[in-house]
Amino acid sequence: MFELLDDEYARDILVATYREPKSADALAEVCDASPSTIYRRVERLEDQHLLDAEQRLDPDGHHYEVYAACLQRVTVELTEDGIEIDVDRDEDAVDRFTRLYEGFK
């Protein structure tokens, strides 16, 4: 996690997708990086569940993916046992509904 968040492109991708999903092409432009660099970082961010992908359909009928950051906060704490990393992730709609439903039981 430290190595990933230490990467400038990974951080730029998270910031760029915090409010609004963006395609890989848009991220390459915003981050001033090659598409291959963006795809490598996107894959690593998805592996750590820090970025979500959603498939969209453009007006020509072609499919493409957009990416959205799915975290709110990363906390690093030094303890006697070592370093603890806690990631506050956004809940998706299904998880939010389930939590609310279970709260009514």
Short mmCIF file of C-alpha atoms in Angstrom, two decimals:
data_model
loop_
_atom_site.label_atom_id
_atom_site.label_comp_id
_atom_site.label_asym_id
_atom_site.label_seq_id
_atom_site.Cartn_x
_atom_site.Cartn_y
_atom_site.Cartn_z
CA MET A 1 0.00 0.00 0.00
CA PHE A 2 2.84 2.41 0.87
CA GLU A 3 4.58 1.77 -2.44
CA LEU A 4 1.38 2.26 -4.39
CA LEU A 5 0.44 5.52 -2.66
CA ASP A 6 4.02 6.75 -3.02
CA ASP A 7 3.56 6.63 -6.81
CA GLU A 8 2.73 10.08 -8.21
CA TYR A 9 0.63 8.70 -11.07
CA ALA A 10 -1.43 6.53 -8.70
CA ARG A 11 -2.11 9.53 -6.47
CA ASP A 12 -2.99 11.69 -9.48
CA ILE A 13 -5.45 9.03 -10.69
CA LEU A 14 -7.15 8.88 -7.29
CA VAL A 15 -7.46 12.66 -7.10
CA ALA A 16 -8.73 12.92 -10.69
CA THR A 17 -11.41 10.26 -10.11
CA TYR A 18 -12.49 11.37 -6.64
CA ARG A 19 -15.54 13.42 -7.74
CA GLU A 20 -16.23 12.10 -11.22
CA PRO A 21 -15.36 8.85 -13.05
CA LYS A 22 -12.87 9.22 -15.90
CA SER A 23 -11.79 7.06 -18.81
CA ALA A 24 -8.20 5.92 -19.26
CA ASP A 25 -7.78 8.43 -22.11
CA ALA A 26 -9.00 11.28 -19.90
CA LEU A 27 -6.69 10.12 -17.11
CA ALA A 28 -3.71 9.99 -19.49
CA GLU A 29 -4.40 13.60 -20.41
CA VAL A 30 -4.98 14.81 -16.84
CA CYS A 31 -1.96 12.94 -15.48
CA ASP A 32 0.27 13.74 -18.47
CA ALA A 33 1.12 10.05 -18.81
CA SER A 34 1.02 7.39 -21.49
CA PRO A 35 -2.03 5.11 -21.67
CA SER A 36 0.13 2.11 -20.74
CA THR A 37 1.30 3.91 -17.58
CA ILE A 38 -2.31 4.70 -16.69
CA TYR A 39 -3.47 1.11 -17.26
CA ARG A 40 -0.66 -0.29 -15.09
CA ARG A 41 -1.57 2.06 -12.22
CA VAL A 42 -5.30 1.46 -12.67
CA GLU A 43 -4.71 -2.29 -12.39
CA ARG A 44 -2.69 -1.88 -9.19
CA LEU A 45 -5.29 0.49 -7.70
CA GLU A 46 -8.09 -1.96 -8.56
CA ASP A 47 -6.12 -4.83 -7.00
CA GLN A 48 -6.02 -2.87 -3.73
CA HIS A 49 -9.75 -1.96 -4.02
CA LEU A 50 -8.94 1.75 -4.21
CA LEU A 51 -10.46 2.21 -7.67
CA ASP A 52 -13.65 0.84 -9.24
CA ALA A 53 -14.30 0.32 -12.94
CA GLU A 54 -17.63 0.70 -14.69
CA GLN A 55 -18.34 -0.13 -18.31
CA ARG A 56 -20.10 2.51 -20.41
CA LEU A 57 -21.44 2.67 -23.94
CA ASP A 58 -20.46 5.60 -26.19
CA PRO A 59 -22.85 7.03 -28.83
CA ASP A 60 -21.14 4.93 -31.55
CA GLY A 61 -22.00 1.73 -29.68
CA HIS A 62 -18.47 1.01 -28.44
CA HIS A 63 -17.82 -0.03 -24.86
CA TYR A 64 -15.25 1.65 -22.66
CA GLU A 65 -14.49 1.75 -18.96
CA VAL A 66 -14.46 4.67 -16.59
CA TYR A 67 -12.72 4.61 -13.23
CA ALA A 68 -13.73 6.11 -9.90
CA ALA A 69 -11.84 6.34 -6.63
CA CYS A 70 -13.60 4.32 -3.94
CA LEU A 71 -11.84 5.52 -0.83
CA GLN A 72 -12.28 8.42 1.52
CA ARG A 73 -9.27 8.17 3.79
CA VAL A 74 -6.09 6.21 4.40
CA THR A 75 -4.79 6.18 7.97
CA VAL A 76 -1.34 5.00 8.93
CA GLU A 77 -0.74 4.24 12.60
CA LEU A 78 2.49 3.28 14.30
CA THR A 79 1.91 0.76 17.08
CA GLU A 80 4.05 -1.47 19.28
CA ASP A 81 3.30 -4.32 16.86
CA GLY A 82 4.29 -2.36 13.75
CA ILE A 83 2.50 -0.20 11.24
CA GLU A 84 -1.25 -0.50 10.70
CA ILE A 85 -2.93 0.82 7.57
CA ASP A 86 -6.67 1.45 7.56
CA VAL A 87 -8.53 2.40 4.38
CA ASP A 88 -12.00 3.94 4.61
CA ARG A 89 -13.72 2.89 1.40
CA ASP A 90 -16.96 4.14 -0.10
CA GLU A 91 -19.87 1.76 0.22
CA ASP A 92 -21.64 0.78 -2.96
CA ALA A 93 -25.41 1.10 -3.13
CA VAL A 94 -26.07 -2.61 -2.44
CA ASP A 95 -23.88 -2.63 0.68
CA ARG A 96 -25.47 0.60 1.92
CA PHE A 97 -29.00 -0.82 1.40
CA THR A 98 -28.07 -4.07 3.18
CA ARG A 99 -26.63 -2.18 6.15
CA LEU A 100 -29.72 0.05 6.38
CA TYR A 101 -32.09 -2.94 6.04
CA GLU A 102 -30.27 -4.88 8.75
CA GLY A 103 -30.47 -1.81 10.99
CA PHE A 104 -34.29 -1.98 10.85
CA LYS A 105 -34.46 -5.60 12.06
#
